[in-house]
Amino acid sequence: MEARIIDGKKVSEEILNELQRDIQKLKDEGNPPGLAVVIVGEDPASAAYVNMKEKACARLGIYSEIHRLYATARHAELLDIIEDLNDNPSISGILVQLPLPKGFDQSDVLQSIFPVKDVDAFHPENVGLMLVGTPRFMPCTPYGVQVLLQRSGVDVQGKHVVIVGRSNIVGKPLAAMLMQKAKGANATVTVCHSQSRDLPGICRSADVLVAAIGSPCFIKADMVKEGAVVVDVGINRVDDPAAQKGYRLVGDVDFENVKKVAGAITPVPGGVGPMTIAMLMHNTVRAAKLQVGE
Ligand code: NDP
């Protein structure tokens, strides 16, 4: 039997709809949420993500502003923009689109954002709060994975979750979240990376397998236990002359073959991607509330 498709688009729509009431309330009370996105350079994938974030804000009636800098801009220029946004009362959340071009100190930039406006949750203070189990914000993509699993009826409690990828953006924070003694967590988590021995064997021991690698169709059917839940975080552009844009998006999982083995699977697109945007909207609303002491 083929795997059940976990519909990230549908779940993200539910979340966006649920946020409408909170946004209206904040507006009625004179505290409308606002999101500032800063993008440096001309990377087409980053530009597309920023565009999606802007559209989501417009749809929900969240004020948004985009600050665009050339890749040749000075590091200090970027820090000046962030400082202004930190002081701007109409901005509840600040997000710097990653990765930054060469020459920028990413860690310095992320640390310059006020932690209460850090809707991406990459500031070390927010990372620490999450790790000790008292989160202020949760990083959007791993949070999206957790919520998607919960709302799709996948309980990770007591299960073996294997995460392939240990980036600060996806793998590490997801591991920290799912190992917490908390609802939607309590999993036994294994994190793999490029130096892991017997990766296929470890993957086959997963009840829930999460791929966050950045390598098209890397996870093959013989790396997946029958009936396992497979979450594909990967978004990779592969050339496709037949496609209108000359490329198409594929995940890190060989979807067509893995779905014959898995019990449930997230597609790309339409899986984790829309959840990331929904959780960013969630965090922006949360930031607006925090700033008025709610
Ligand atoms: P990174 O490149 O930062 O990290 C990739 C991880 O995969 C690293 O830990 C790396 O190991 C590991 N890896 C690479 N090759 C192998 C291999 N052969 N075997 C085992 N592990 C390997 O990527 P990100 O975490 O930023 O992103 C991962 C994917 O998720 C990308 O496709 C990205 O586009 C996508 N993404 C999607 C988002 C969404 O909204 N859906 C948001 C963010 C990312 P090592 O540490 O040893 O190098």
PDB file of C-alpha atoms and ligand atoms in Angstrom, residues 49 140-142 145 164-171 191-196 199 211-216 218 232-236 250-252 268 271-277, ligand 1:
ATOM      1  CA  TYR A  49      11.542  32.880  -0.157  1.00  0.00           C
ATOM      2  CA  CYS A 140      10.333  28.217  11.804  1.00  0.00           C
ATOM      3  CA  THR A 141      11.317  25.129   9.797  1.00  0.00           C
ATOM      4  CA  PRO A 142      11.834  22.652  12.662  1.00  0.00           C
ATOM      5  CA  VAL A 145       8.009  19.910  11.126  1.00  0.00           C
ATOM      6  CA  VAL A 164      19.795  13.424   8.652  1.00  0.00           C
ATOM      7  CA  GLY A 165      21.457  16.855   8.785  1.00  0.00           C
ATOM      8  CA  ARG A 166      22.864  18.862  11.700  1.00  0.00           C
ATOM      9  CA  SER A 167      22.584  22.478  10.557  1.00  0.00           C
ATOM     10  CA  ASN A 168      21.801  25.241  13.044  1.00  0.00           C
ATOM     11  CA  ILE A 169      18.699  26.030  10.983  1.00  0.00           C
ATOM     12  CA  VAL A 170      17.069  22.606  10.770  1.00  0.00           C
ATOM     13  CA  GLY A 171      18.770  19.473  12.135  1.00  0.00           C
ATOM     14  CA  VAL A 191      21.204  12.970  14.439  1.00  0.00           C
ATOM     15  CA  CYS A 192      23.268  11.928  11.402  1.00  0.00           C
ATOM     16  CA  HIS A 193      25.635  13.905   9.184  1.00  0.00           C
ATOM     17  CA  SER A 194      28.218  13.433   6.468  1.00  0.00           C
ATOM     18  CA  GLN A 195      30.590  11.585   8.818  1.00  0.00           C
ATOM     19  CA  SER A 196      28.001   9.102  10.155  1.00  0.00           C
ATOM     20  CA  LEU A 199      23.813   5.872   7.420  1.00  0.00           C
ATOM     21  CA  ALA A 211      15.810  14.438   5.726  1.00  0.00           C
ATOM     22  CA  ALA A 212      17.471  17.889   5.906  1.00  0.00           C
ATOM     23  CA  ILE A 213      20.500  17.355   3.696  1.00  0.00           C
ATOM     24  CA  GLY A 214      20.316  19.563   0.621  1.00  0.00           C
ATOM     25  CA  SER A 215      20.929  16.695  -1.814  1.00  0.00           C
ATOM     26  CA  PRO A 216      18.208  15.795  -4.349  1.00  0.00           C
ATOM     27  CA  PHE A 218      19.320  11.289  -1.413  1.00  0.00           C
ATOM     28  CA  ASP A 232      11.369  15.732   3.610  1.00  0.00           C
ATOM     29  CA  VAL A 233      12.736  19.166   4.521  1.00  0.00           C
ATOM     30  CA  GLY A 234      14.904  19.464   1.415  1.00  0.00           C
ATOM     31  CA  ILE A 235      14.227  21.988  -1.312  1.00  0.00           C
ATOM     32  CA  ASN A 236      16.532  21.528  -4.299  1.00  0.00           C
ATOM     33  CA  VAL A 250      12.631  18.260  -5.507  1.00  0.00           C
ATOM     34  CA  GLY A 251      13.248  17.175  -1.947  1.00  0.00           C
ATOM     35  CA  ASP A 252      16.023  15.167  -0.320  1.00  0.00           C
ATOM     36  CA  VAL A 268       8.002  18.603  -2.006  1.00  0.00           C
ATOM     37  CA  GLY A 271       5.086  19.628   2.703  1.00  0.00           C
ATOM     38  CA  VAL A 272       7.429  21.413   5.098  1.00  0.00           C
ATOM     39  CA  GLY A 273       7.851  24.517   2.881  1.00  0.00           C
ATOM     40  CA  PRO A 274       4.415  26.082   3.527  1.00  0.00           C
ATOM     41  CA  MET A 275       4.706  25.159   7.221  1.00  0.00           C
ATOM     42  CA  THR A 276       7.884  27.256   7.501  1.00  0.00           C
ATOM     43  CA  ILE A 277       5.990  30.331   6.277  1.00  0.00           C
TER      44      ILE A 277
HETATM   45  P1  NDP B   1      23.089  22.518   5.374  1.00  0.00           P
HETATM   46  O1  NDP B   1      23.860  22.424   4.102  1.00  0.00           O
HETATM   47  O2  NDP B   1      23.391  23.621   6.313  1.00  0.00           O
HETATM   48  O3  NDP B   1      23.233  21.142   6.165  1.00  0.00           O
HETATM   49  C1  NDP B   1      23.150  19.912   5.500  1.00  0.00           C
HETATM   50  C2  NDP B   1      23.407  18.794   6.472  1.00  0.00           C
HETATM   51  O4  NDP B   1      23.326  17.573   5.746  1.00  0.00           O
HETATM   52  C3  NDP B   1      24.781  18.847   7.121  1.00  0.00           C
HETATM   53  O5  NDP B   1      24.694  18.537   8.480  1.00  0.00           O
HETATM   54  C4  NDP B   1      25.571  17.788   6.386  1.00  0.00           C
HETATM   55  O6  NDP B   1      26.554  17.117   7.157  1.00  0.00           O
HETATM   56  C5  NDP B   1      24.469  16.802   6.039  1.00  0.00           C
HETATM   57  N1  NDP B   1      24.874  16.017   4.882  1.00  0.00           N
HETATM   58  C6  NDP B   1      25.302  16.462   3.668  1.00  0.00           C
HETATM   59  N2  NDP B   1      25.634  15.436   2.877  1.00  0.00           N
HETATM   60  C7  NDP B   1      25.429  14.304   3.594  1.00  0.00           C
HETATM   61  C8  NDP B   1      25.608  12.936   3.343  1.00  0.00           C
HETATM   62  N3  NDP B   1      26.078  12.495   2.158  1.00  0.00           N
HETATM   63  N4  NDP B   1      25.301  12.055   4.307  1.00  0.00           N
HETATM   64  C9  NDP B   1      24.844  12.471   5.513  1.00  0.00           C
HETATM   65  N5  NDP B   1      24.645  13.776   5.811  1.00  0.00           N
HETATM   66  C10 NDP B   1      24.950  14.684   4.865  1.00  0.00           C
HETATM   67  O7  NDP B   1      21.552  22.532   4.928  1.00  0.00           O
HETATM   68  P2  NDP B   1      20.244  23.085   5.694  1.00  0.00           P
HETATM   69  O8  NDP B   1      20.013  22.361   6.957  1.00  0.00           O
HETATM   70  O9  NDP B   1      20.239  24.556   5.695  1.00  0.00           O
HETATM   71  O10 NDP B   1      19.128  22.642   4.625  1.00  0.00           O
HETATM   72  C11 NDP B   1      18.896  21.274   4.328  1.00  0.00           C
HETATM   73  C12 NDP B   1      17.860  21.200   3.235  1.00  0.00           C
HETATM   74  O11 NDP B   1      16.640  21.753   3.704  1.00  0.00           O
HETATM   75  C13 NDP B   1      18.196  22.003   1.973  1.00  0.00           C
HETATM   76  O12 NDP B   1      17.678  21.324   0.840  1.00  0.00           O
HETATM   77  C14 NDP B   1      17.454  23.303   2.158  1.00  0.00           C
HETATM   78  O13 NDP B   1      17.127  23.928   0.934  1.00  0.00           O
HETATM   79  C15 NDP B   1      16.208  22.814   2.851  1.00  0.00           C
HETATM   80  N6  NDP B   1      15.543  23.814   3.672  1.00  0.00           N
HETATM   81  C16 NDP B   1      14.200  23.866   3.569  1.00  0.00           C
HETATM   82  C17 NDP B   1      13.493  24.741   4.330  1.00  0.00           C
HETATM   83  C18 NDP B   1      12.008  24.717   4.219  1.00  0.00           C
HETATM   84  O14 NDP B   1      11.360  25.696   4.522  1.00  0.00           O
HETATM   85  N7  NDP B   1      11.412  23.587   3.816  1.00  0.00           N
HETATM   86  C19 NDP B   1      14.137  25.701   5.210  1.00  0.00           C
HETATM   87  C20 NDP B   1      15.570  25.495   5.343  1.00  0.00           C
HETATM   88  C21 NDP B   1      16.240  24.586   4.565  1.00  0.00           C
HETATM   89  P3  NDP B   1      27.861  17.883   7.733  1.00  0.00           P
HETATM   90  O15 NDP B   1      27.351  18.713   8.893  1.00  0.00           O
HETATM   91  O16 NDP B   1      28.747  16.788   8.168  1.00  0.00           O
HETATM   92  O17 NDP B   1      28.390  18.713   6.614  1.00  0.00           O
END
